[in-house]
Amino acid sequence: MIGRREFIRSSVVGAGCFCLSRTGPFAAASPTGADSRIEIVLGEPLGTISPDIYGHFAENVGGVIYDGIWVGENSKVPNLNGIRKELVEEMRKIKAPVVRYPGGCFADSYDWRDGIGPSDRRPRRTNFWAHEESAAGPANHKYDPNQFGTNEFIHFCKLIGSQPYLAANVRSLPAAAFSQWVEYCNAPAGSTTLADARAAAGYADPFGVRFWGVGNESWGCGGNFTAQEYAVEFRRYTAWVPQYGEKLSFIASGPSDEGWDWTRGFLEEIVRKGPGELRSIFGLALHYYAWNLSRGRTRDWNEGKGDALRFDALDWYELMRQGDVMESLINGHWQIMGEFDKNHAVKLVIDEWGPWYRPGSEATPGDILEQTPTLRDAVFSGMTLDTFNRHPEKVAMANCAQLINCLNSLYLAHEDKFCVTPVGYVFAMYAAHQGGQALRTIFSSPSVSYDRDGKPASFWGLKGSASIQDKELVLTVVNPHVSEAREAEIGIRSGSLKSGTATSLTHTDIHAHNSLLERDVVRPKTSAVDGKRGVITYTFPPASVTKLALTLA
């Protein structure tokens, strides 16, 4: 355990930040003895936080669709036209803005035509992930029954108030099939045979799908293309696609991690026909998973992974270090994008992100890629969402991987059992940022110091993001230290704070998690906070995510 004296002695992060605020709320020496300070700069908005960065991802893998979202209309599990009712109710609470479907790698093996028409006539197909399935998994995970297709997904989105984001198959379907999927979804009622097919399924009105992913991970499972080869395919698939009065937003398959060459190669080829080709791209999809907890010992995809439930403080900090790379990835790819797109019309879409552990923590045996999220994953998720909030001009959408019964899931479900994970509560807390003006926020706090395999290591002490709508200010803060609380003075430059509430998610056990049998182990707690002299002093618990909802004086 790290001693407090050693902790403070070695703390250097943000030491000089508050030299900038001599005329602000921190000009005088603090009478409280707080060891940290947070200053929100009211006059320096960073841009509007797109609600879509709080998006979700539902791939047909393991128990995400069948058992997670879809239980069937004849199920004893309470449902709305076959969709799990409790899931719908929870997603309404978090104001879920957009959901990506059907993949992931599954998307580039999927024929959308298999998932429309009368459900009893839909074909069964081998799932892309069938080779990963074990004997313990149900048949509908290995062989897709296509009971949940385009119609059901759109209905799910309507129930929860989300926009659909459909990922098209570039690896194994022709461009014509993509255009026809757009036609099926968006053509006016009675206009075409595909519009009639939609109406026959009970959906006369167009779906109005705006977001379309043109392939997925096209450098790998989505076709094994080079960046240049994929750029040619992207131009071909998006050329002259009918709009039907709906401005379509095409999202290109982008890089994984530090795939700088992919970003540069793709854009070089796209603009080969002229810079006007950039107008066809809404966003470039970046994928990043924090998975390697080996501390540099290996790059092997399986050997490098840690355990979701059994970990020590060093594993905790290692995951945070891995997750914190997201900021450098956003800045690095944005810089390359600017080489070809001077006005930055093309945005980043981070449509797969989260931690990825080795198998073994499944809430339901046989659900591949399922993990049980702990407090560690909640802190990781808060840290990541804060990163997106700090870059509103760069990140237009993000989609946490994945929604239910998978990796960094917000929910776990099996048959009639259901629970909200700590990650789900973080999304509920952060929903207040949606549509707000992000504000520059300065954090000054002792850093975390720890032993990393015999060598000293450190990590930042407090970090977060702030946004404002009218006079309502939202500040979210992550304290990553596993054992030390941080007392911080919080003030606004060129303004003052009056009062509000603090909602904090934490637990005395860093391994704490909710399960299908114990649903309420980790839950946020809310208390009132009051401002004195326009400054609020708040103690951020160790291993915590906190939201302060404050009113300006």
XYZ file of C-alpha atoms in Angstrom:
553
model
C 0.000 0.000 0.000
C 1.291 3.475 -0.831
C 1.899 5.672 2.220
C 0.384 9.160 2.209
C 3.700 10.901 3.012
C 5.486 9.106 0.175
C 2.486 9.737 -2.064
C 2.531 13.514 -1.555
C 6.336 13.820 -1.636
C 6.470 12.243 -5.102
C 3.509 14.160 -6.511
C 4.329 16.594 -9.280
C 1.441 16.587 -11.754
C -0.040 20.009 -12.411
C 2.300 21.790 -9.992
C 2.277 25.076 -11.883
C -1.181 25.120 -13.397
C -2.751 27.616 -11.027
C -0.207 30.346 -11.665
C -2.674 31.330 -14.395
C -5.520 32.165 -12.005
C -4.188 34.906 -9.746
C -7.384 36.875 -10.193
C -9.642 33.851 -9.904
C -11.079 31.965 -6.939
C -7.685 30.546 -5.931
C -5.742 33.818 -5.673
C -5.534 33.556 -1.881
C -3.978 30.682 0.048
C -6.430 27.879 0.667
C -7.746 27.800 4.248
C -9.050 24.259 3.814
C -5.774 22.397 3.423
C -7.007 20.824 0.175
C -4.231 19.047 -1.713
C -5.872 19.456 -5.141
C -7.498 22.176 -7.163
C -9.809 22.245 -10.148
C -10.415 25.427 -12.110
C -13.071 25.661 -14.808
C -12.388 28.394 -17.362
C -15.809 29.750 -18.216
C -14.620 31.954 -21.071
C -12.873 29.203 -23.039
C -15.439 26.819 -24.556
C -13.927 23.951 -26.516
C -16.995 23.138 -28.585
C -20.315 21.343 -28.273
C -20.159 17.812 -26.900
C -21.932 15.604 -29.417
C -24.456 13.351 -27.665
C -23.313 10.643 -30.072
C -20.022 10.130 -28.220
C -22.192 8.341 -25.651
C -23.135 5.736 -28.236
C -23.295 1.959 -27.989
C -22.416 -1.123 -29.975
C -24.425 -4.338 -30.343
C -22.776 -7.062 -32.406
C -24.261 -10.474 -33.030
C -21.654 -12.267 -30.934
C -22.193 -14.509 -27.929
C -25.156 -13.389 -25.828
C -25.383 -9.791 -27.034
C -28.390 -10.224 -29.328
C -29.929 -13.566 -28.380
C -30.602 -13.513 -24.618
C -29.303 -9.957 -24.201
C -31.498 -7.792 -26.422
C -33.796 -10.347 -28.036
C -35.777 -12.823 -25.935
C -38.610 -13.438 -28.421
C -42.242 -12.414 -28.456
C -43.372 -15.673 -26.846
C -40.820 -15.502 -24.036
C -41.854 -15.467 -20.373
C -39.260 -12.724 -19.928
C -41.101 -9.369 -20.011
C -40.597 -7.998 -23.512
C -41.746 -5.426 -26.017
C -42.317 -7.251 -29.305
C -39.536 -9.688 -28.397
C -37.085 -7.085 -27.032
C -36.098 -7.324 -23.360
C -38.282 -4.792 -21.533
C -35.908 -4.093 -18.644
C -33.127 -3.247 -21.080
C -35.361 -0.765 -22.872
C -36.278 0.905 -19.582
C -32.647 1.267 -18.497
C -31.478 2.615 -21.837
C -34.152 5.288 -21.791
C -32.677 6.508 -18.504
C -29.211 7.090 -19.988
C -30.533 8.905 -23.093
C -28.732 6.494 -25.406
C -28.137 8.533 -28.586
C -26.987 5.941 -31.155
C -26.453 2.180 -31.427
C -24.142 0.446 -33.917
C -25.254 -2.913 -35.400
C -24.720 -5.713 -36.542
C -20.928 -5.627 -36.041
C -17.985 -5.698 -35.654
C -16.499 -8.584 -37.552
C -19.953 -10.127 -37.810
C -21.026 -7.286 -40.133
C -18.711 -8.330 -42.963
C -20.178 -11.830 -43.038
C -23.808 -10.684 -42.771
C -26.381 -10.494 -45.544
C -29.036 -8.029 -44.411
C -31.581 -9.695 -46.705
C -31.552 -12.777 -44.459
C -32.990 -10.706 -41.595
C -36.149 -9.324 -43.210
C -39.489 -10.825 -44.165
C -41.617 -13.283 -42.142
C -39.531 -14.594 -39.264
C -40.529 -18.221 -39.884
C -39.067 -18.048 -43.395
C -35.732 -16.495 -42.529
C -32.691 -18.708 -43.150
C -30.261 -19.951 -40.496
C -26.651 -19.020 -41.198
C -23.314 -19.839 -39.613
C -22.295 -16.950 -37.358
C -18.903 -15.362 -38.044
C -17.950 -16.216 -34.453
C -18.985 -19.875 -34.695
C -15.361 -21.046 -34.515
C -15.057 -19.414 -31.077
C -18.190 -21.019 -29.667
C -17.975 -23.869 -27.188
C -20.340 -26.769 -26.597
C -21.790 -24.823 -23.654
C -23.128 -22.101 -25.941
C -26.708 -22.271 -27.249
C -27.306 -23.114 -30.903
C -28.559 -19.631 -31.791
C -25.144 -18.204 -30.897
C -23.333 -20.466 -33.354
C -25.993 -20.545 -36.055
C -27.775 -17.241 -36.546
C -31.564 -17.799 -36.735
C -32.048 -14.251 -38.103
C -34.981 -13.637 -35.792
C -33.419 -10.270 -34.988
C -32.751 -8.325 -38.184
C -33.075 -4.825 -39.585
C -36.746 -4.369 -38.641
C -36.237 -5.548 -35.071
C -33.104 -3.439 -34.634
C -34.834 -0.297 -35.868
C -37.751 -1.043 -33.556
C -35.307 -1.413 -30.658
C -33.776 1.966 -31.504
C -37.200 3.597 -31.612
C -38.109 2.101 -28.233
C -35.012 3.525 -26.560
C -34.942 6.821 -28.477
C -31.671 6.134 -30.324
C -30.493 6.646 -33.866
C -29.478 3.485 -35.733
C -25.939 3.125 -37.089
C -25.781 0.250 -39.572
C -22.470 -1.374 -40.508
C -22.477 -2.644 -44.093
C -20.769 -5.726 -45.483
C -17.899 -4.767 -47.807
C -15.939 -8.023 -47.590
C -18.553 -10.404 -48.996
C -21.443 -8.410 -50.506
C -21.384 -6.197 -53.625
C -21.949 -2.455 -53.625
C -25.429 -3.012 -55.065
C -26.483 -4.836 -51.907
C -25.407 -1.830 -49.852
C -27.465 0.569 -51.984
C -30.442 -1.771 -51.705
C -30.155 -1.838 -47.916
C -30.293 1.957 -47.921
C -33.333 1.715 -50.201
C -35.066 -0.796 -47.948
C -34.533 1.461 -44.928
C -35.119 4.918 -46.383
C -37.184 4.770 -49.590
C -40.579 6.521 -49.294
C -43.629 4.374 -48.644
C -44.979 2.800 -51.824
C -42.077 3.994 -53.949
C -40.187 0.741 -54.649
C -40.516 -3.001 -54.238
C -38.139 -2.880 -51.267
C -40.221 -0.119 -49.670
C -43.237 -2.387 -50.139
C -41.354 -5.253 -48.466
C -40.684 -2.987 -45.505
C -44.342 -2.021 -45.335
C -45.399 -5.670 -45.490
C -43.370 -6.203 -42.299
C -45.398 -3.472 -40.588
C -43.119 -0.497 -41.257
C -44.692 1.680 -43.937
C -42.791 4.803 -42.972
C -39.099 5.034 -43.882
C -36.605 4.332 -41.127
C -34.549 7.412 -41.941
C -31.194 5.784 -41.176
C -28.482 8.434 -41.320
C -25.317 6.660 -40.147
C -23.795 3.971 -42.379
C -20.520 2.216 -41.702
C -18.827 1.158 -44.936
C -17.242 -2.062 -43.726
C -15.526 -2.813 -40.437
C -11.838 -3.310 -39.641
C -11.144 -3.584 -43.346
C -7.443 -4.046 -42.605
C -8.356 -7.415 -41.018
C -11.595 -9.394 -40.707
C -13.377 -6.943 -42.991
C -11.460 -7.918 -46.128
C -7.741 -7.847 -45.314
C -7.316 -4.823 -47.585
C -4.453 -2.407 -47.763
C -5.439 1.158 -46.946
C -5.290 2.061 -50.631
C -7.387 -0.924 -51.700
C -10.027 -0.105 -49.112
C -10.133 3.557 -50.161
C -11.006 2.455 -53.701
C -13.787 0.240 -52.324
C -15.055 3.077 -50.124
C -15.329 5.410 -53.113
C -17.149 2.729 -55.071
C -19.604 1.779 -52.317
C -20.517 5.385 -51.530
C -20.761 6.717 -55.103
C -24.263 7.846 -56.051
C -26.081 6.096 -53.215
C -29.695 7.385 -53.234
C -30.348 9.840 -50.388
C -34.178 9.735 -50.255
C -34.210 13.133 -48.567
C -31.950 11.922 -45.749
C -28.376 13.239 -45.753
C -26.349 10.066 -45.293
C -23.287 10.068 -43.056
C -20.788 7.487 -44.303
C -18.241 6.237 -41.790
C -15.039 4.789 -43.204
C -13.231 1.855 -41.652
C -10.265 3.486 -39.968
C -7.172 2.439 -38.043
C -6.583 0.216 -35.074
C -4.547 1.771 -32.274
C -1.460 3.552 -33.642
C -2.206 2.621 -37.243
C -0.866 5.913 -38.581
C -0.046 4.341 -41.959
C -3.659 3.269 -42.445
C -5.018 6.766 -41.804
C -2.456 8.367 -44.114
C -2.717 5.717 -46.842
C -6.505 5.777 -46.881
C -6.750 9.547 -47.176
C -3.954 9.738 -49.771
C -5.914 7.400 -52.020
C -9.292 9.032 -51.300
C -8.088 12.448 -52.484
C -6.296 11.024 -55.529
C -9.376 12.052 -57.520
C -9.413 15.444 -55.833
C -10.072 16.950 -52.385
C -13.784 17.032 -53.097
C -13.880 13.287 -52.414
C -13.539 14.102 -48.699
C -17.111 15.371 -48.749
C -18.322 11.772 -48.955
C -16.812 10.939 -45.537
C -18.545 11.865 -42.296
C -16.111 10.075 -40.029
C -13.076 7.828 -39.815
C -13.554 4.917 -37.409
C -10.795 4.368 -34.855
C -10.763 1.173 -32.748
C -8.820 0.925 -29.517
C -8.954 -1.745 -26.810
C -6.888 -1.733 -23.627
C -5.817 -5.360 -23.380
C -2.089 -5.767 -22.742
C -1.462 -5.893 -18.992
C 1.867 -7.721 -19.322
C 3.845 -4.502 -18.718
C 5.858 -4.958 -21.880
C 6.675 -8.645 -21.517
C 4.694 -9.754 -24.570
C 2.637 -8.534 -27.508
C 0.809 -11.855 -27.843
C -2.942 -11.176 -28.069
C -3.855 -13.953 -25.629
C -0.869 -14.042 -23.269
C -0.905 -10.292 -22.719
C -4.449 -10.106 -21.372
C -5.285 -9.808 -17.673
C -8.181 -11.151 -15.628
C -11.448 -9.235 -15.296
C -12.023 -10.136 -11.643
C -8.675 -11.235 -10.188
C -6.226 -8.357 -10.269
C -4.020 -6.336 -7.953
C -3.349 -2.595 -7.691
C -0.589 -2.829 -10.288
C -3.003 -4.391 -12.794
C -5.456 -1.597 -11.962
C -2.933 1.119 -12.808
C -1.696 -0.747 -15.859
C -5.214 -0.756 -17.315
C -5.505 2.979 -16.626
C -2.182 3.590 -18.379
C -3.417 1.586 -21.363
C -6.702 3.484 -21.455
C -5.007 6.861 -21.158
C -3.350 6.213 -24.540
C -6.693 7.179 -26.103
C -5.843 10.878 -25.880
C -2.596 10.514 -27.834
C -4.404 8.402 -30.457
C -7.049 11.083 -30.955
C -4.417 13.812 -31.303
C -2.116 11.733 -33.511
C -4.732 10.615 -36.033
C -6.288 14.093 -36.057
C -2.950 15.584 -37.024
C -2.565 13.158 -39.939
C -6.143 13.799 -41.058
C -5.323 17.502 -41.186
C -2.585 16.863 -43.747
C -5.287 16.001 -46.313
C -8.344 17.709 -44.834
C -7.218 21.219 -43.900
C -10.668 22.256 -42.678
C -11.159 19.044 -40.703
C -14.543 18.263 -42.228
C -13.954 14.567 -41.507
C -14.305 13.691 -37.823
C -13.161 10.784 -35.700
C -15.678 8.066 -34.870
C -14.332 5.815 -32.130
C -16.880 3.080 -32.627
C -15.112 0.363 -30.615
C -13.402 1.070 -27.306
C -12.998 -0.492 -23.879
C -10.941 -3.030 -21.917
C -10.573 -6.616 -23.114
C -9.666 -9.407 -20.685
C -9.001 -13.108 -21.002
C -12.007 -15.486 -20.788
C -13.217 -16.706 -17.397
C -15.501 -14.060 -15.889
C -18.622 -14.820 -17.926
C -21.859 -14.244 -16.028
C -23.437 -16.908 -18.240
C -21.308 -19.948 -19.145
C -21.006 -20.278 -22.898
C -21.284 -16.539 -23.680
C -18.091 -15.853 -25.613
C -16.386 -12.458 -25.153
C -18.535 -11.811 -22.085
C -16.840 -10.113 -19.134
C -18.066 -9.066 -15.693
C -17.292 -5.340 -15.347
C -15.950 -4.181 -11.976
C -15.312 -0.819 -10.349
C -12.037 -0.764 -12.329
C -13.997 -0.732 -15.591
C -16.250 2.058 -14.327
C -13.223 4.234 -13.561
C -11.710 3.328 -16.949
C -14.962 4.266 -18.703
C -15.278 7.581 -16.871
C -11.689 8.411 -17.818
C -12.399 7.594 -21.476
C -15.631 9.581 -21.684
C -13.848 12.565 -20.126
C -11.200 12.260 -22.838
C -13.881 12.428 -25.537
C -15.483 15.430 -23.810
C -12.173 17.295 -23.914
C -11.972 16.887 -27.724
C -15.456 17.844 -28.973
C -14.099 19.344 -32.189
C -12.434 16.045 -33.104
C -14.717 13.234 -31.877
C -18.182 13.160 -33.455
C -19.260 9.727 -32.227
C -18.041 6.905 -30.021
C -19.521 3.478 -29.319
C -18.609 1.544 -26.199
C -17.881 -2.123 -26.872
C -20.341 -3.592 -26.111
C -23.843 -2.916 -24.834
C -24.788 -6.128 -23.038
C -23.295 -9.558 -22.270
C -19.957 -8.775 -23.864
C -16.795 -6.764 -23.150
C -17.221 -3.426 -21.338
C -20.963 -3.948 -21.029
C -23.444 -1.625 -19.385
C -25.766 -4.554 -18.661
C -25.719 -8.288 -18.032
C -28.725 -10.525 -18.654
C -29.684 -14.174 -18.825
C -33.228 -15.478 -19.167
C -35.257 -13.477 -16.629
C -32.258 -12.071 -14.727
C -30.800 -8.641 -15.430
C -28.433 -6.157 -13.834
C -26.833 -2.782 -14.473
C -23.040 -2.942 -14.285
C -20.818 -0.199 -12.809
C -20.136 0.881 -16.409
C -23.862 1.368 -16.956
C -24.042 3.688 -13.959
C -21.157 5.768 -15.327
C -23.051 6.292 -18.587
C -26.110 7.383 -16.593
C -23.990 9.875 -14.632
C -22.294 11.306 -17.715
C -25.476 11.695 -19.784
C -25.792 15.260 -18.460
C -22.812 16.279 -20.638
C -24.708 15.531 -23.864
C -25.107 18.672 -25.951
C -23.245 20.865 -23.461
C -20.440 23.314 -24.214
C -17.169 21.720 -23.145
C -15.027 24.053 -21.049
C -11.272 24.082 -20.546
C -10.634 22.712 -17.079
C -7.334 22.779 -15.195
C -6.545 20.001 -12.711
C -3.757 20.284 -10.149
C -3.354 17.213 -7.976
C -0.651 14.949 -6.518
C 0.169 12.139 -8.887
C -0.156 8.461 -8.066
C 3.228 6.808 -7.437
C 3.681 3.051 -7.394
C 6.145 0.265 -8.027
C 5.991 -1.152 -11.567
C 7.972 -4.398 -11.425
C 10.808 -2.855 -9.413
C 10.796 0.480 -11.202
C 9.079 3.668 -10.017
C 6.009 4.655 -11.989
C 3.404 7.389 -11.754
C -0.038 8.254 -13.045
C -2.035 11.457 -12.892
C -3.978 12.155 -9.690
C -7.262 13.735 -10.793
C -8.619 14.354 -14.261
C -12.024 14.943 -15.821
C -14.115 17.280 -17.952
C -16.650 20.065 -17.608
C -19.549 21.336 -19.699
C -22.219 23.989 -19.350
C -25.780 24.512 -20.561
C -27.300 27.863 -19.579
C -26.229 28.238 -15.925
C -26.061 24.528 -15.237
C -22.526 23.219 -15.008
C -21.512 19.540 -15.060
C -18.080 18.495 -13.813
C -17.036 14.847 -13.936
C -13.878 13.732 -12.166
C -11.963 10.462 -11.929
C -9.734 9.650 -8.951
C -7.702 6.598 -10.062
C -5.837 6.101 -6.776
C -6.832 2.764 -5.253
C -6.511 3.930 -1.625
C -6.114 7.728 -1.351
C -8.922 10.278 -1.378
C -8.222 13.683 -2.904
C -9.660 16.845 -1.361
C -10.036 19.514 -4.010
C -11.088 23.134 -4.190
C -13.292 23.708 -7.240
C -13.873 27.141 -8.696
C -14.749 28.961 -11.882
C -12.615 31.644 -13.491
C -14.801 34.695 -14.270
C -17.704 33.235 -12.343
C -18.740 31.628 -9.088
C -20.522 28.487 -8.008
C -23.622 28.453 -5.862
C -24.782 24.956 -5.008
C -25.594 21.599 -6.448
C -25.260 17.854 -5.998
C -22.426 15.345 -6.096
C -22.983 11.815 -7.359
C -20.128 9.415 -6.709
C -19.581 5.810 -7.779
C -17.039 3.916 -5.676
C -16.573 0.998 -3.289
C -14.106 -0.048 -0.608
C -13.214 -3.103 -2.715
C -11.676 -2.294 -6.106
C -12.905 -5.678 -7.387
C -16.532 -4.901 -6.511
C -19.069 -5.695 -9.222
C -22.745 -6.331 -9.753
C -24.027 -9.717 -10.837
C -27.256 -11.372 -11.863
C -27.689 -12.572 -8.264
C -26.322 -9.477 -6.472
C -27.477 -6.507 -8.480
C -26.750 -3.642 -6.094
C -23.196 -4.113 -4.844
C -21.932 -1.021 -6.718
C -24.312 1.903 -7.036
C -23.807 5.676 -7.191
C -24.716 7.825 -4.184
C -25.822 11.452 -4.324
C -25.353 14.211 -1.758
C -25.731 18.001 -1.656
C -22.794 20.395 -2.019
C -22.680 24.095 -1.115
C -20.435 26.854 -2.414
C -18.634 29.243 -0.054
C -16.999 32.354 -1.546
C -17.952 30.900 -4.904
C -15.657 27.911 -4.329
C -16.668 24.342 -3.516
C -14.449 21.961 -1.584
C -15.096 18.306 -2.298
C -13.324 15.112 -1.312
C -13.105 12.637 -4.166
C -13.041 9.087 -2.751
C -10.334 6.658 -3.866
C -11.098 4.583 -6.957
C -14.058 6.745 -7.873
C -16.011 8.451 -10.626
C -17.870 11.587 -9.517
C -20.324 13.943 -11.186
C -20.932 17.389 -9.729
C -24.054 19.080 -11.079
C -23.650 22.735 -10.114
C -25.571 25.963 -10.591
C -23.711 29.179 -11.332
C -24.378 32.165 -9.089
